[in-house]
XYZ file of C-alpha atoms in Angstrom:
779
model
C 0.884 -14.724 -7.419
C 0.094 -17.699 -5.998
C 2.708 -20.677 -6.716
C 1.418 -23.519 -9.159
C -1.507 -21.077 -10.636
C 0.594 -22.294 -14.489
C 2.208 -24.776 -13.365
C 2.044 -28.073 -16.246
C -0.437 -30.367 -15.552
C 1.721 -32.864 -13.114
C 2.538 -29.932 -10.872
C -1.227 -30.232 -9.554
C -2.747 -33.965 -9.923
C -5.425 -34.383 -6.991
C -7.106 -31.320 -7.780
C -6.806 -32.192 -11.698
C -8.197 -35.728 -9.893
C -11.779 -34.300 -9.756
C -11.992 -35.083 -13.817
C -12.957 -38.405 -13.318
C -16.517 -37.962 -12.115
C -17.599 -37.093 -15.456
C -19.073 -33.960 -15.181
C -17.287 -30.984 -15.209
C -18.887 -28.521 -12.086
C -18.926 -32.108 -10.286
C -14.589 -31.634 -10.871
C -14.205 -28.478 -9.273
C -16.995 -28.488 -7.135
C -15.085 -29.038 -3.209
C -12.767 -26.436 -4.835
C -15.549 -23.848 -5.408
C -17.435 -24.663 -2.339
C -13.905 -23.905 -0.668
C -14.030 -20.679 -1.389
C -17.072 -19.673 -0.900
C -16.212 -21.098 2.397
C -13.051 -19.025 2.569
C -15.127 -15.896 1.238
C -17.754 -16.329 4.211
C -16.354 -17.076 6.895
C -13.367 -13.982 6.196
C -15.881 -11.448 5.545
C -17.924 -12.463 8.382
C -14.790 -11.877 10.788
C -14.116 -8.573 8.601
C -17.284 -7.236 9.521
C -17.692 -8.111 13.026
C -14.315 -7.151 13.676
C -15.294 -3.759 12.022
C -18.070 -3.732 14.447
C -15.925 -4.474 17.646
C -13.838 -1.133 15.947
C -16.893 0.582 15.351
C -17.970 0.209 19.202
C -14.498 1.211 21.137
C -12.628 3.624 18.799
C -10.930 6.242 21.154
C -13.548 9.294 21.934
C -13.342 12.291 20.633
C -14.022 14.659 23.607
C -16.656 16.929 24.216
C -14.335 19.430 25.886
C -10.954 19.028 26.934
C -11.004 21.705 30.188
C -8.102 21.767 33.273
C -8.943 20.952 36.752
C -9.622 24.950 37.372
C -12.638 24.758 35.052
C -11.053 26.688 31.747
C -12.279 24.546 27.963
C -8.839 24.086 26.415
C -10.886 22.840 23.300
C -13.720 21.191 21.793
C -14.334 18.257 20.013
C -15.441 20.564 17.014
C -12.103 21.608 17.082
C -10.765 18.607 16.922
C -12.083 16.949 13.860
C -11.215 20.776 12.572
C -7.640 20.217 13.224
C -7.609 17.108 11.922
C -9.094 18.618 8.590
C -6.511 21.161 8.553
C -4.406 18.474 8.707
C -5.810 16.666 5.834
C -5.152 19.994 3.994
C -1.415 20.429 3.710
C -1.212 16.969 2.895
C -2.261 14.661 5.749
C -0.370 11.784 5.288
C 1.989 12.875 3.266
C 3.564 15.048 5.423
C 4.768 13.171 8.587
C 2.299 10.125 10.228
C 0.098 10.028 13.056
C -0.506 6.624 14.738
C 2.653 4.752 12.713
C 0.817 5.835 9.071
C 1.907 8.226 6.475
C 5.134 9.847 5.499
C 8.542 8.655 7.029
C 9.577 12.101 6.608
C 9.447 14.121 9.108
C 8.163 12.539 13.024
C 5.545 11.177 13.467
C 3.260 13.874 15.050
C 1.335 11.221 17.666
C 4.782 10.486 18.606
C 6.688 13.600 18.750
C 3.385 15.828 20.319
C 3.462 13.019 23.401
C 6.908 13.376 23.688
C 7.702 17.189 24.191
C 4.330 17.104 26.300
C 5.677 14.486 29.023
C 9.540 16.722 28.830
C 7.262 19.981 29.333
C 5.429 18.382 32.067
C 8.991 17.151 33.626
C 10.216 21.034 33.401
C 6.998 22.612 34.751
C 7.019 20.067 37.657
C 11.119 20.186 37.859
C 10.079 24.124 38.911
C 7.877 23.822 40.906
C 8.888 21.136 42.671
C 13.014 21.217 43.446
C 12.900 25.156 41.671
C 15.403 23.104 38.945
C 15.426 22.072 36.178
C 14.210 18.351 35.452
C 18.361 17.615 33.909
C 19.543 19.079 37.406
C 18.129 17.086 38.910
C 19.533 13.656 41.340
C 18.388 10.468 40.716
C 15.505 9.380 43.038
C 14.158 13.748 42.465
C 13.666 12.570 38.665
C 12.532 8.993 39.593
C 9.486 10.539 41.651
C 8.551 12.667 39.108
C 8.242 10.293 36.279
C 6.295 8.134 38.427
C 3.667 10.976 38.552
C 4.349 11.600 35.313
C 2.758 8.463 34.769
C 0.437 8.202 36.557
C -0.946 10.703 35.868
C -1.274 10.548 32.377
C -2.261 6.929 32.114
C -5.181 7.842 34.190
C -8.261 8.134 32.001
C -9.724 10.881 33.039
C -12.777 10.995 30.579
C -16.706 11.096 32.124
C -17.865 8.141 30.168
C -21.331 10.581 30.667
C -20.503 13.695 29.566
C -17.773 12.569 26.942
C -15.469 15.588 29.166
C -11.393 14.740 29.131
C -9.898 16.603 32.231
C -6.708 17.403 32.816
C -4.153 19.153 35.451
C -3.133 22.843 35.154
C 0.100 22.106 35.213
C -0.844 19.907 31.748
C -2.725 22.566 30.591
C 0.415 24.763 30.829
C 3.160 21.627 29.081
C 0.336 21.408 26.122
C -0.001 25.402 25.685
C 4.044 25.287 25.156
C 3.828 22.204 22.665
C 1.104 24.047 20.656
C 3.029 27.334 19.899
C 5.650 24.897 18.823
C 3.747 23.445 16.587
C 1.444 27.039 15.862
C 5.635 28.127 15.116
C 6.797 25.167 13.092
C 3.828 24.901 10.846
C 4.315 28.968 9.818
C 7.669 30.656 8.651
C 9.029 31.548 12.863
C 12.838 32.071 11.215
C 13.387 30.477 14.275
C 12.509 26.619 13.128
C 13.504 26.911 9.908
C 16.631 24.405 9.787
C 13.997 21.947 11.361
C 11.329 22.361 8.934
C 13.980 21.868 6.190
C 15.258 18.888 8.199
C 11.555 17.846 8.041
C 11.201 18.636 4.152
C 8.316 21.338 4.923
C 8.422 24.247 2.912
C 7.356 27.923 4.444
C 4.760 28.899 5.933
C 3.045 25.068 5.708
C -0.292 26.263 6.765
C -0.626 30.153 6.166
C -3.699 30.201 8.625
C -3.316 31.179 12.488
C -6.412 29.536 12.955
C -5.966 26.336 12.130
C -2.465 26.248 13.209
C -4.036 25.644 16.113
C -6.643 24.136 15.536
C -3.882 21.952 14.024
C -2.318 21.460 17.355
C -6.322 20.513 18.840
C -6.180 17.456 16.799
C -1.877 16.187 17.162
C -2.477 16.147 20.950
C -6.036 14.486 20.696
C -3.935 11.284 19.042
C -0.843 12.059 21.963
C -3.680 11.410 24.148
C -4.680 8.400 23.043
C -1.774 7.440 22.779
C -1.056 7.360 26.112
C -4.393 6.875 27.789
C -5.883 3.243 29.208
C -8.859 2.590 27.403
C -11.356 1.355 30.384
C -10.797 -1.687 31.646
C -7.727 -2.856 30.662
C -4.159 -1.889 31.052
C -3.116 -0.803 27.805
C -3.478 2.588 26.015
C -6.130 3.064 23.205
C -3.686 2.607 20.413
C -1.951 -1.222 21.973
C 0.858 1.022 24.288
C 2.311 2.669 20.775
C 3.706 4.571 20.234
C 7.258 2.923 22.735
C 7.951 5.309 24.656
C 9.859 4.757 28.253
C 8.701 8.087 30.187
C 5.102 6.553 30.391
C 5.294 2.569 30.203
C 4.663 2.445 26.867
C 5.802 -1.177 25.651
C 4.825 -4.000 24.340
C 1.729 -5.385 25.829
C 1.119 -8.888 26.890
C -0.886 -9.282 24.143
C 1.126 -8.610 22.072
C 3.570 -10.366 22.821
C 1.037 -13.511 23.241
C -0.335 -13.073 19.429
C 3.701 -12.161 18.296
C 4.265 -15.730 19.115
C 0.546 -17.505 17.697
C 1.685 -15.661 14.797
C 4.805 -16.968 14.504
C 3.728 -20.406 15.187
C 0.723 -20.515 13.059
C 2.890 -19.245 10.121
C 5.632 -22.370 10.548
C 2.420 -25.044 10.820
C 1.519 -23.383 7.824
C 4.190 -23.829 5.982
C 4.763 -27.508 7.436
C 1.064 -28.484 6.316
C 1.493 -26.426 2.399
C 4.948 -28.333 1.444
C 3.257 -31.926 3.330
C 0.306 -31.016 0.814
C 1.756 -29.892 -2.384
C 4.467 -33.166 -1.475
C 1.545 -35.062 -1.518
C -0.753 -34.342 -4.229
C 2.305 -33.373 -7.040
C 2.104 -37.277 -6.712
C -0.778 -38.176 -9.248
C 0.758 -36.744 -12.762
C -0.612 -36.297 -15.902
C 0.472 -36.815 -19.722
C 1.986 -33.146 -20.073
C 0.596 -31.255 -23.298
C 1.930 -30.917 -26.845
C 1.931 -27.213 -27.749
C -0.072 -26.046 -30.617
C 2.125 -24.930 -33.421
C 0.569 -21.539 -33.854
C -0.377 -19.146 -31.061
C -3.739 -19.828 -30.656
C -4.207 -16.335 -30.064
C -3.343 -15.173 -32.944
C -6.277 -16.798 -35.376
C -8.310 -14.600 -35.160
C -8.194 -11.472 -36.263
C -7.754 -8.093 -33.775
C -11.194 -6.373 -32.983
C -11.213 -2.839 -33.488
C -11.485 -2.116 -29.516
C -7.703 -4.110 -28.601
C -6.444 -2.119 -31.617
C -7.475 0.782 -29.229
C -5.287 -0.131 -26.723
C -2.006 1.022 -27.584
C -2.629 4.619 -25.633
C -3.219 2.568 -22.427
C -0.358 1.465 -23.125
C 1.087 5.143 -23.704
C -0.155 6.517 -20.492
C 0.571 3.598 -18.433
C 4.226 4.037 -19.484
C 3.877 7.571 -19.215
C 2.905 7.360 -15.893
C 5.394 5.075 -15.145
C 8.373 7.833 -16.383
C 6.345 10.536 -14.462
C 6.124 8.285 -10.847
C 9.386 7.265 -11.256
C 11.323 10.219 -11.459
C 8.572 12.004 -8.626
C 10.871 9.751 -6.985
C 14.133 10.143 -6.858
C 13.016 13.862 -6.478
C 11.485 12.923 -3.384
C 13.901 11.020 -1.596
C 15.936 13.539 -2.368
C 13.918 15.679 -0.249
C 14.950 13.150 2.178
C 18.265 15.062 2.208
C 17.632 18.758 1.071
C 14.552 18.909 3.251
C 14.182 22.473 1.069
C 16.047 22.418 -2.375
C 16.824 19.748 -5.413
C 21.059 20.056 -5.425
C 20.843 23.908 -3.604
C 17.483 24.834 -5.914
C 14.629 25.257 -3.383
C 12.004 24.245 -4.770
C 9.934 24.079 -2.010
C 7.124 26.634 -2.371
C 6.208 25.546 -5.508
C 6.578 20.948 -5.784
C 6.806 20.518 -1.489
C 7.082 17.382 -0.381
C 3.989 16.630 0.684
C 3.251 16.996 -2.976
C 5.979 15.110 -5.313
C 4.712 12.291 -2.530
C 1.620 12.214 -3.087
C 1.689 12.747 -6.454
C 4.029 9.958 -6.982
C 1.836 7.425 -4.567
C -0.791 8.505 -6.804
C 0.604 7.856 -10.204
C 1.879 4.253 -8.779
C -1.732 3.342 -8.479
C -2.869 4.714 -11.628
C -0.087 3.012 -14.172
C -1.056 -0.502 -12.304
C -4.667 0.323 -12.127
C -4.566 1.383 -16.042
C -1.830 -1.826 -17.184
C -4.463 -4.164 -15.206
C -7.410 -2.455 -16.921
C -5.849 -2.772 -20.747
C -5.464 -5.675 -19.933
C -9.329 -6.585 -19.514
C -10.313 -4.845 -21.884
C -7.972 -7.104 -24.412
C -8.998 -10.307 -22.773
C -12.619 -9.502 -23.195
C -13.544 -10.032 -27.102
C -11.034 -13.029 -26.485
C -13.560 -14.170 -24.488
C -16.763 -12.956 -26.966
C -15.455 -13.881 -29.813
C -15.009 -10.490 -31.052
C -16.632 -7.246 -29.936
C -20.101 -6.561 -28.635
C -22.123 -3.447 -30.150
C -19.978 -0.394 -29.655
C -17.230 -2.112 -28.043
C -14.654 0.480 -29.674
C -16.174 3.657 -27.863
C -16.783 2.120 -24.436
C -12.847 2.083 -24.516
C -12.671 5.632 -26.153
C -14.750 6.465 -23.265
C -13.131 4.830 -20.917
C -9.268 6.260 -21.499
C -10.683 9.888 -22.029
C -12.636 9.629 -18.381
C -9.345 8.251 -17.204
C -6.787 11.005 -18.140
C -9.555 13.339 -16.821
C -9.315 11.867 -13.872
C -5.378 11.355 -13.501
C -4.852 15.321 -14.381
C -8.450 16.591 -12.391
C -6.495 14.804 -9.200
C -3.561 15.821 -10.039
C -4.212 19.531 -10.052
C -6.759 19.987 -6.829
C -3.560 17.354 -5.141
C -1.406 20.521 -6.107
C -4.144 22.883 -5.043
C -4.682 22.167 -2.417
C -1.458 21.906 -0.802
C -0.599 25.343 -1.871
C -3.438 26.304 0.570
C -5.073 28.745 -2.715
C -8.546 26.229 -2.758
C -11.233 27.030 -0.780
C -12.463 25.435 2.092
C -15.402 23.481 1.152
C -13.973 22.242 -1.743
C -10.185 21.067 -0.523
C -11.650 17.049 0.162
C -13.946 16.736 -2.515
C -11.495 18.500 -5.212
C -8.495 18.587 -3.575
C -6.267 16.289 -1.187
C -8.221 14.215 1.240
C -4.937 13.763 3.052
C -5.045 9.935 3.730
C -2.169 7.672 2.092
C -3.309 6.194 -1.796
C -6.295 7.561 -1.552
C -5.090 11.400 -1.465
C -7.387 12.421 -4.338
C -10.374 14.306 -3.777
C -13.503 13.203 -2.850
C -15.121 14.054 -6.326
C -12.491 12.418 -8.740
C -12.018 9.432 -6.396
C -15.908 9.108 -7.314
C -15.313 9.286 -10.636
C -12.683 6.562 -10.833
C -15.368 4.696 -9.464
C -16.906 5.416 -11.878
C -14.457 4.067 -14.974
C -14.164 0.984 -12.582
C -18.047 0.589 -12.858
C -17.944 1.526 -16.717
C -14.455 -0.454 -17.101
C -17.028 -3.433 -15.323
C -19.676 -2.848 -17.437
C -17.615 -3.563 -20.974
C -15.691 -6.354 -18.877
C -19.528 -8.422 -18.187
C -20.991 -7.339 -22.406
C -18.433 -10.244 -22.945
C -17.723 -12.398 -20.610
C -21.667 -12.681 -19.488
C -23.033 -13.887 -23.040
C -19.881 -16.322 -22.814
C -20.969 -17.992 -19.228
C -24.535 -19.018 -21.102
C -23.919 -20.097 -24.564
C -22.283 -22.918 -25.588
C -20.900 -26.237 -23.625
C -17.571 -27.022 -22.072
C -15.398 -26.037 -18.953
C -16.335 -22.530 -17.795
C -15.265 -22.482 -14.779
C -12.037 -20.679 -15.049
C -14.086 -18.087 -16.625
C -16.639 -18.165 -13.787
C -13.471 -17.447 -11.606
C -12.363 -14.168 -13.959
C -15.449 -12.791 -13.867
C -16.064 -12.930 -10.571
C -12.499 -11.498 -9.597
C -13.795 -8.507 -12.279
C -16.753 -7.937 -10.457
C -15.037 -7.668 -7.042
C -12.546 -5.010 -9.011
C -15.049 -2.866 -10.103
C -16.940 -2.690 -6.764
C -14.929 -3.199 -4.128
C -13.095 0.428 -5.102
C -16.357 1.294 -3.721
C -15.203 0.758 0.108
C -13.426 3.962 -0.059
C -16.170 5.891 -0.057
C -17.813 4.863 3.057
C -15.817 8.007 4.914
C -16.087 11.738 5.309
C -14.022 14.615 5.731
C -14.441 14.897 9.250
C -14.869 10.446 9.761
C -13.037 9.209 12.767
C -9.916 8.511 11.759
C -10.254 4.923 13.680
C -13.428 4.457 11.554
C -11.957 6.033 8.228
C -8.389 3.329 8.471
C -10.814 0.605 8.561
C -12.254 1.443 5.021
C -8.878 2.913 3.890
C -7.387 -0.531 4.035
C -10.177 -1.944 2.604
C -8.880 -0.477 -0.366
C -5.029 -0.761 0.270
C -4.878 -3.670 1.119
C -8.411 -5.988 0.471
C -8.373 -4.697 -2.988
C -4.462 -4.170 -4.452
C -3.408 -6.917 -2.360
C -6.539 -9.807 -2.752
C -9.149 -9.045 -5.432
C -6.356 -7.556 -7.853
C -4.392 -11.169 -7.574
C -6.505 -13.006 -7.728
C -7.756 -11.477 -11.431
C -4.157 -11.612 -12.246
C -3.623 -15.065 -11.456
C -7.248 -16.074 -13.108
C -6.611 -13.812 -16.199
C -2.750 -15.212 -16.773
C -4.349 -18.993 -16.196
C -6.992 -18.395 -18.921
C -4.186 -16.244 -21.266
C -1.921 -19.440 -21.186
C -5.014 -22.069 -21.244
C -6.076 -20.201 -24.160
C -2.727 -20.675 -25.780
C -2.682 -24.510 -24.786
C 0.439 -24.052 -22.826
C -1.382 -25.434 -19.845
C -4.604 -27.856 -19.373
C -7.383 -26.007 -18.572
C -8.150 -27.903 -15.640
C -5.182 -27.365 -14.719
C -5.620 -23.753 -14.576
C -8.621 -23.301 -13.121
C -7.863 -26.158 -10.758
C -4.682 -23.851 -9.720
C -6.341 -20.402 -9.532
C -9.980 -21.805 -7.170
C -7.535 -23.456 -4.643
C -4.555 -19.849 -4.872
C -8.057 -17.578 -4.331
C -9.149 -20.027 -1.273
C -5.021 -19.756 -0.094
C -5.311 -15.390 -0.663
C -8.356 -14.742 0.878
C -7.925 -16.682 3.550
C -5.388 -15.300 5.380
C -5.927 -12.022 2.917
C -9.625 -11.030 4.422
C -8.844 -11.034 8.342
C -5.075 -10.067 7.567
C -6.061 -6.353 6.556
C -6.254 -5.760 10.140
C -2.468 -5.938 10.908
C -2.194 -2.562 9.654
C -4.472 -1.861 12.275
C -3.000 -2.721 15.140
C -2.366 0.085 16.914
C -4.807 2.496 14.740
C -6.997 2.600 18.278
C -8.388 -0.739 17.938
C -9.083 -3.145 20.809
C -6.777 -6.107 21.350
C -9.157 -8.955 19.322
C -8.737 -6.951 16.147
C -5.135 -7.599 17.248
C -5.473 -11.272 17.923
C -7.037 -11.458 14.095
C -4.135 -9.555 12.522
C -1.875 -10.880 13.625
C -3.426 -14.330 12.923
C -4.498 -14.446 9.766
C -2.085 -12.476 8.700
C 0.420 -15.180 9.393
C -1.474 -17.116 6.460
C -0.737 -14.330 4.360
C 2.944 -15.391 3.830
C 1.934 -18.915 3.667
C 2.056 -19.468 -0.109
C 4.481 -17.447 -0.632
C 7.452 -20.097 -0.013
C 6.555 -22.043 -3.209
C 7.070 -19.074 -5.477
C 10.380 -20.094 -6.923
C 8.213 -23.321 -8.303
C 6.425 -20.690 -10.255
C 8.892 -18.242 -10.817
C 10.258 -22.264 -12.741
C 7.134 -22.808 -14.194
C 6.840 -19.584 -15.682
C 9.924 -19.418 -17.351
C 9.704 -23.444 -18.667
C 6.772 -22.270 -20.817
C 9.289 -20.455 -22.950
C 10.197 -23.606 -24.368
C 7.188 -25.006 -25.230
C 7.168 -24.076 -28.575
C 8.832 -21.567 -30.997
C 6.322 -18.932 -30.965
C 6.744 -18.739 -26.604
C 10.298 -17.258 -27.768
C 7.677 -13.804 -28.357
C 6.045 -13.971 -24.510
C 9.804 -14.127 -23.018
C 9.875 -11.003 -21.815
C 6.559 -10.760 -20.730
C 7.420 -14.730 -18.609
C 10.669 -12.799 -17.087
C 7.897 -10.064 -15.948
C 6.193 -12.600 -14.056
C 8.901 -14.603 -12.848
C 10.406 -11.568 -11.194
C 6.583 -11.200 -9.830
C 7.037 -14.150 -8.919
C 10.798 -13.238 -6.967
C 9.737 -10.248 -5.660
C 6.520 -11.760 -4.095
C 8.479 -14.153 -1.979
C 10.412 -11.276 -1.100
C 8.870 -8.159 -0.748
C 5.356 -9.250 0.144
C 7.256 -12.323 2.122
C 9.990 -11.725 4.181
C 9.886 -8.277 4.030
C 5.992 -8.208 5.205
C 6.695 -11.141 7.464
C 9.328 -8.707 8.733
C 7.153 -6.346 9.884
C 4.068 -7.696 10.383
C 4.029 -9.512 13.740
C 2.756 -7.646 17.239
C 5.669 -6.725 18.357
C 7.375 -5.766 15.546
C 4.909 -3.449 14.026
C 5.302 -2.018 17.294
C 8.869 -0.926 17.134
C 9.039 -1.127 13.188
C 5.760 1.375 12.185
C 6.633 4.153 10.306
C 10.016 3.769 9.700
C 11.916 2.844 6.543
C 11.789 -0.462 6.696
C 7.934 -0.136 6.362
C 9.378 1.312 2.891
C 11.387 -1.548 2.162
C 8.162 -3.461 2.390
C 6.131 -0.785 0.064
C 8.090 -0.890 -2.246
C 9.721 -4.008 -3.088
C 6.206 -5.360 -2.849
C 4.210 -2.554 -4.733
C 6.257 -2.323 -7.647
C 7.951 -5.677 -7.525
C 5.115 -7.656 -7.428
C 2.194 -5.373 -9.053
C 4.313 -3.365 -10.960
C 6.084 -5.945 -12.472
C 3.392 -8.363 -12.870
C 1.495 -4.219 -14.477
C 4.880 -3.865 -17.302
C 4.088 -7.684 -17.420
C 0.729 -7.016 -19.039
C 1.570 -4.563 -20.688
C 4.664 -6.601 -22.686
C 1.691 -9.201 -23.315
C -0.862 -7.321 -24.471
C 2.079 -5.050 -27.162
C 2.837 -8.232 -28.826
C -0.721 -8.922 -29.677
C -1.752 -5.202 -31.013
C 1.376 -4.651 -32.526
C 2.272 -7.446 -34.330
C 5.217 -6.588 -36.556
C 6.962 -5.649 -33.713
C 10.928 -6.902 -33.229
C 11.737 -5.815 -29.650
C 15.140 -4.855 -29.290
C 16.606 -7.745 -27.122
C 19.850 -4.061 -25.686
C 17.063 -2.231 -24.722
C 15.215 -5.275 -23.288
C 18.028 -6.852 -20.746
C 18.624 -3.082 -20.249
C 15.415 -2.117 -18.349
C 14.340 -5.285 -17.124
C 17.346 -5.729 -15.234
C 18.169 -2.460 -14.410
C 14.744 -2.463 -12.638
C 15.666 -5.082 -10.586
C 19.042 -4.146 -9.906
C 18.024 -0.765 -8.959
C 15.172 -2.239 -6.960
C 17.277 -4.279 -4.990
C 20.548 -1.251 -4.594
C 18.116 1.032 -3.180
C 16.703 -2.112 -0.523
C 19.977 -3.112 0.655
C 22.484 -0.370 0.329
C 19.933 2.501 1.916
C 16.745 2.084 3.132
C 16.966 -1.039 4.890
C 19.926 -0.538 7.055
C 17.931 3.257 7.296
C 15.574 1.374 8.435
C 16.926 -1.291 10.556
C 19.811 1.645 12.791
C 16.034 3.569 13.219
C 14.758 0.365 14.141
C 17.793 -0.038 17.267
C 16.455 3.922 18.439
C 12.662 2.851 18.318
C 13.459 -0.256 21.067
C 16.015 1.993 22.852
C 15.224 5.642 23.039
C 11.975 5.734 21.603
C 9.602 6.571 18.897
C 10.328 9.742 18.680
C 13.411 9.811 18.899
C 13.823 7.259 15.595
C 11.997 9.557 13.766
C 13.283 13.191 15.133
C 15.611 15.531 12.154
C 17.637 14.645 15.175
C 18.915 11.274 14.794
C 17.970 10.880 11.260
C 20.510 14.001 10.309
C 23.569 12.368 11.706
C 26.081 12.340 9.182
C 26.286 8.313 9.054
C 22.554 8.521 7.797
C 22.692 11.306 5.698
C 25.400 8.984 3.682
C 22.906 6.367 3.811
C 20.277 8.527 2.309
C 23.112 9.490 -0.240
C 23.981 6.506 -1.095
C 20.619 5.332 -2.899
C 21.392 7.902 -5.255
C 23.356 4.579 -7.394
C 19.972 2.582 -6.861
C 18.105 5.583 -8.408
C 19.904 5.938 -11.649
C 19.925 2.544 -11.617
C 16.235 2.381 -11.682
C 15.881 5.329 -14.049
C 17.385 3.658 -16.798
C 15.865 0.561 -16.460
C 12.503 2.391 -16.266
C 13.307 5.176 -19.523
C 14.708 1.713 -21.460
C 11.533 -0.208 -20.682
C 10.058 3.167 -21.405
C 11.101 3.740 -25.239
C 11.300 0.258 -26.414
C 7.467 0.499 -25.262
C 6.630 3.685 -26.504
C 9.221 5.039 -29.774
C 9.911 2.081 -31.010
C 6.725 0.088 -30.057
C 3.820 2.266 -30.085
C 4.981 5.221 -32.312
C 7.359 3.656 -34.964
C 6.071 0.152 -34.573
C 8.866 -1.716 -34.906
C 12.988 -1.049 -35.571
C 14.316 -3.391 -37.498
C 17.039 -5.106 -34.559
C 16.424 -7.860 -32.147
C 14.161 -11.052 -31.614
C 10.551 -10.784 -33.782
C 7.639 -11.154 -31.715
C 4.792 -12.491 -34.435
C 3.269 -15.545 -33.989
């Protein structure tokens, strides 16, 4: 969350100067106008650029034919291959255009390199009667030049949609296709490779589907090697790095990478200058209440019923943590777990799917629980049937979780019929893996949650007097959470993958990293203002300013995920320029962390909130490091050109997803538990082990394993190519395997911390309702 959201009165003096105008709405008029302007402009950019993406997607050929007239594949074959790829777990086994799992190759880069090598081998035999490696330097240079000319030339007919390839290239395609058909089957000759890739035997049993799969992989490699008309770059902006055909960063890539750095420096300078100027105007600090204001009124039935939500949050959290360790072990023993072959029942693609989906589910459930706790506080009690609504929503969430997990299993096991796989099984797209029916059900659950929230918020906005601006911001962010998940329904099973990526990142980036951030900021500000720990004016002004800063970089910054997904240079420019601004507000998060921590001394009863405050401090730290430092490390186009799909992406993902949203969700859990179970006495030893174990474990797994492996991959990507950085030849080297083994230490520390925290919340908190040791949390 943005620095200053919950800072003391003296931290936002100039912003709070609006109260001198006398009218409540006039106090924040400028801040609201800025926020509205930011939203209008940024979403206009997102929409206009989206139209560009729709118009300029890499074409799916009507047919791919040879120079001699043979039809190799059709557009329907390519889309059928896309569906076959999705059925194996899609992005959860290897990646396409850099998006997906880090184990197994990027199939686009791998196919392209294999096809190029096959073409050179055929050409060498036909031209010189020798293997390519046996040729002299001049002969190799001649064939490599001809290779680049053939592969980068765009032979797509814009009228008929037919792509023509040479007969030699057709033979190279057939050789590579045969390799993939055998790899996705059970050919004993490739068992060692499948083990290195963490693929189960007979990953795709149907020979027909395996053939279609190769058509899709060929097309992704064709788009990555063929120049877009009117440009000197391929449809994927020259990604992946492939020296054989001159796939290297474009001049535009370098230009916008430099612009990204300049914008970052300018943004930081402006923020620091403004920060220093605004802090000169101090208000009188508040005097905290003698008793926690939130404990003055009795708990409502709906609030008492939130214990089961907290139980599910921790249950899914523990499930996800153990799955993470289990899945990480697959990078060492590709088909086994300490010698036991478990891949036929729980393959890597399945466990990684569950690992990511359970993270999304438990974090989202914690946010929903926090909202449902605040709703009666806002309303002054439960509206009619609120408790029933809370219970119905809970069981609906259980149904979605259970149904989607079972569907994932049946789809990847290849036992679910093709017509049902996308709808009930697995969509194949990272973070949106659950079947479409379960996705619709989850969206319905969010809309139902929105109704439960609005029936408390809207009457509070309409009734009474006083400053309602903070509540209005909280209401708007609540509506956005309920509605924006629906953008993930704007694509189908056979939607062009570039268009799918556009809408997928509306959910993964915009919904999660933007909307949830604003909701969390407003929610915690509302809680602290209600407690009397910060003035409502300060909390409101800070939240409005924070929301504007989040969205100005976060909305168009969505496109930094789409540099190489079949988009054009303008999309890269927008993503680079605005993603730099995403980092700007994170530079002052250390101050926010201090402000959070200083609240513990405002009143004696604040000691009860010590551990939730610890979590919010951790959020500020990991937001700065995980989202800021590690995010910008891979955000510039030139950096991401070499880093996309490597373990450096996993560094950012773990530090930002758990470090920010994980700790935020756990902070919400502890905060809600403190009020719905006021008799609980926290065990200080357990809480220390839990909190510091999670932080230390995350640090260890990043700095002793993920980051070093990623840096070695980066060097391989720059010097040799993306195909090599992701290959089993490179990753199975002894020293890299040792680094992956070292991750076990961090995983164990993290697991111990997770168990300690879960034991405190579930066993000592929700079940036993407080063990008589530690520090009391009563008001």
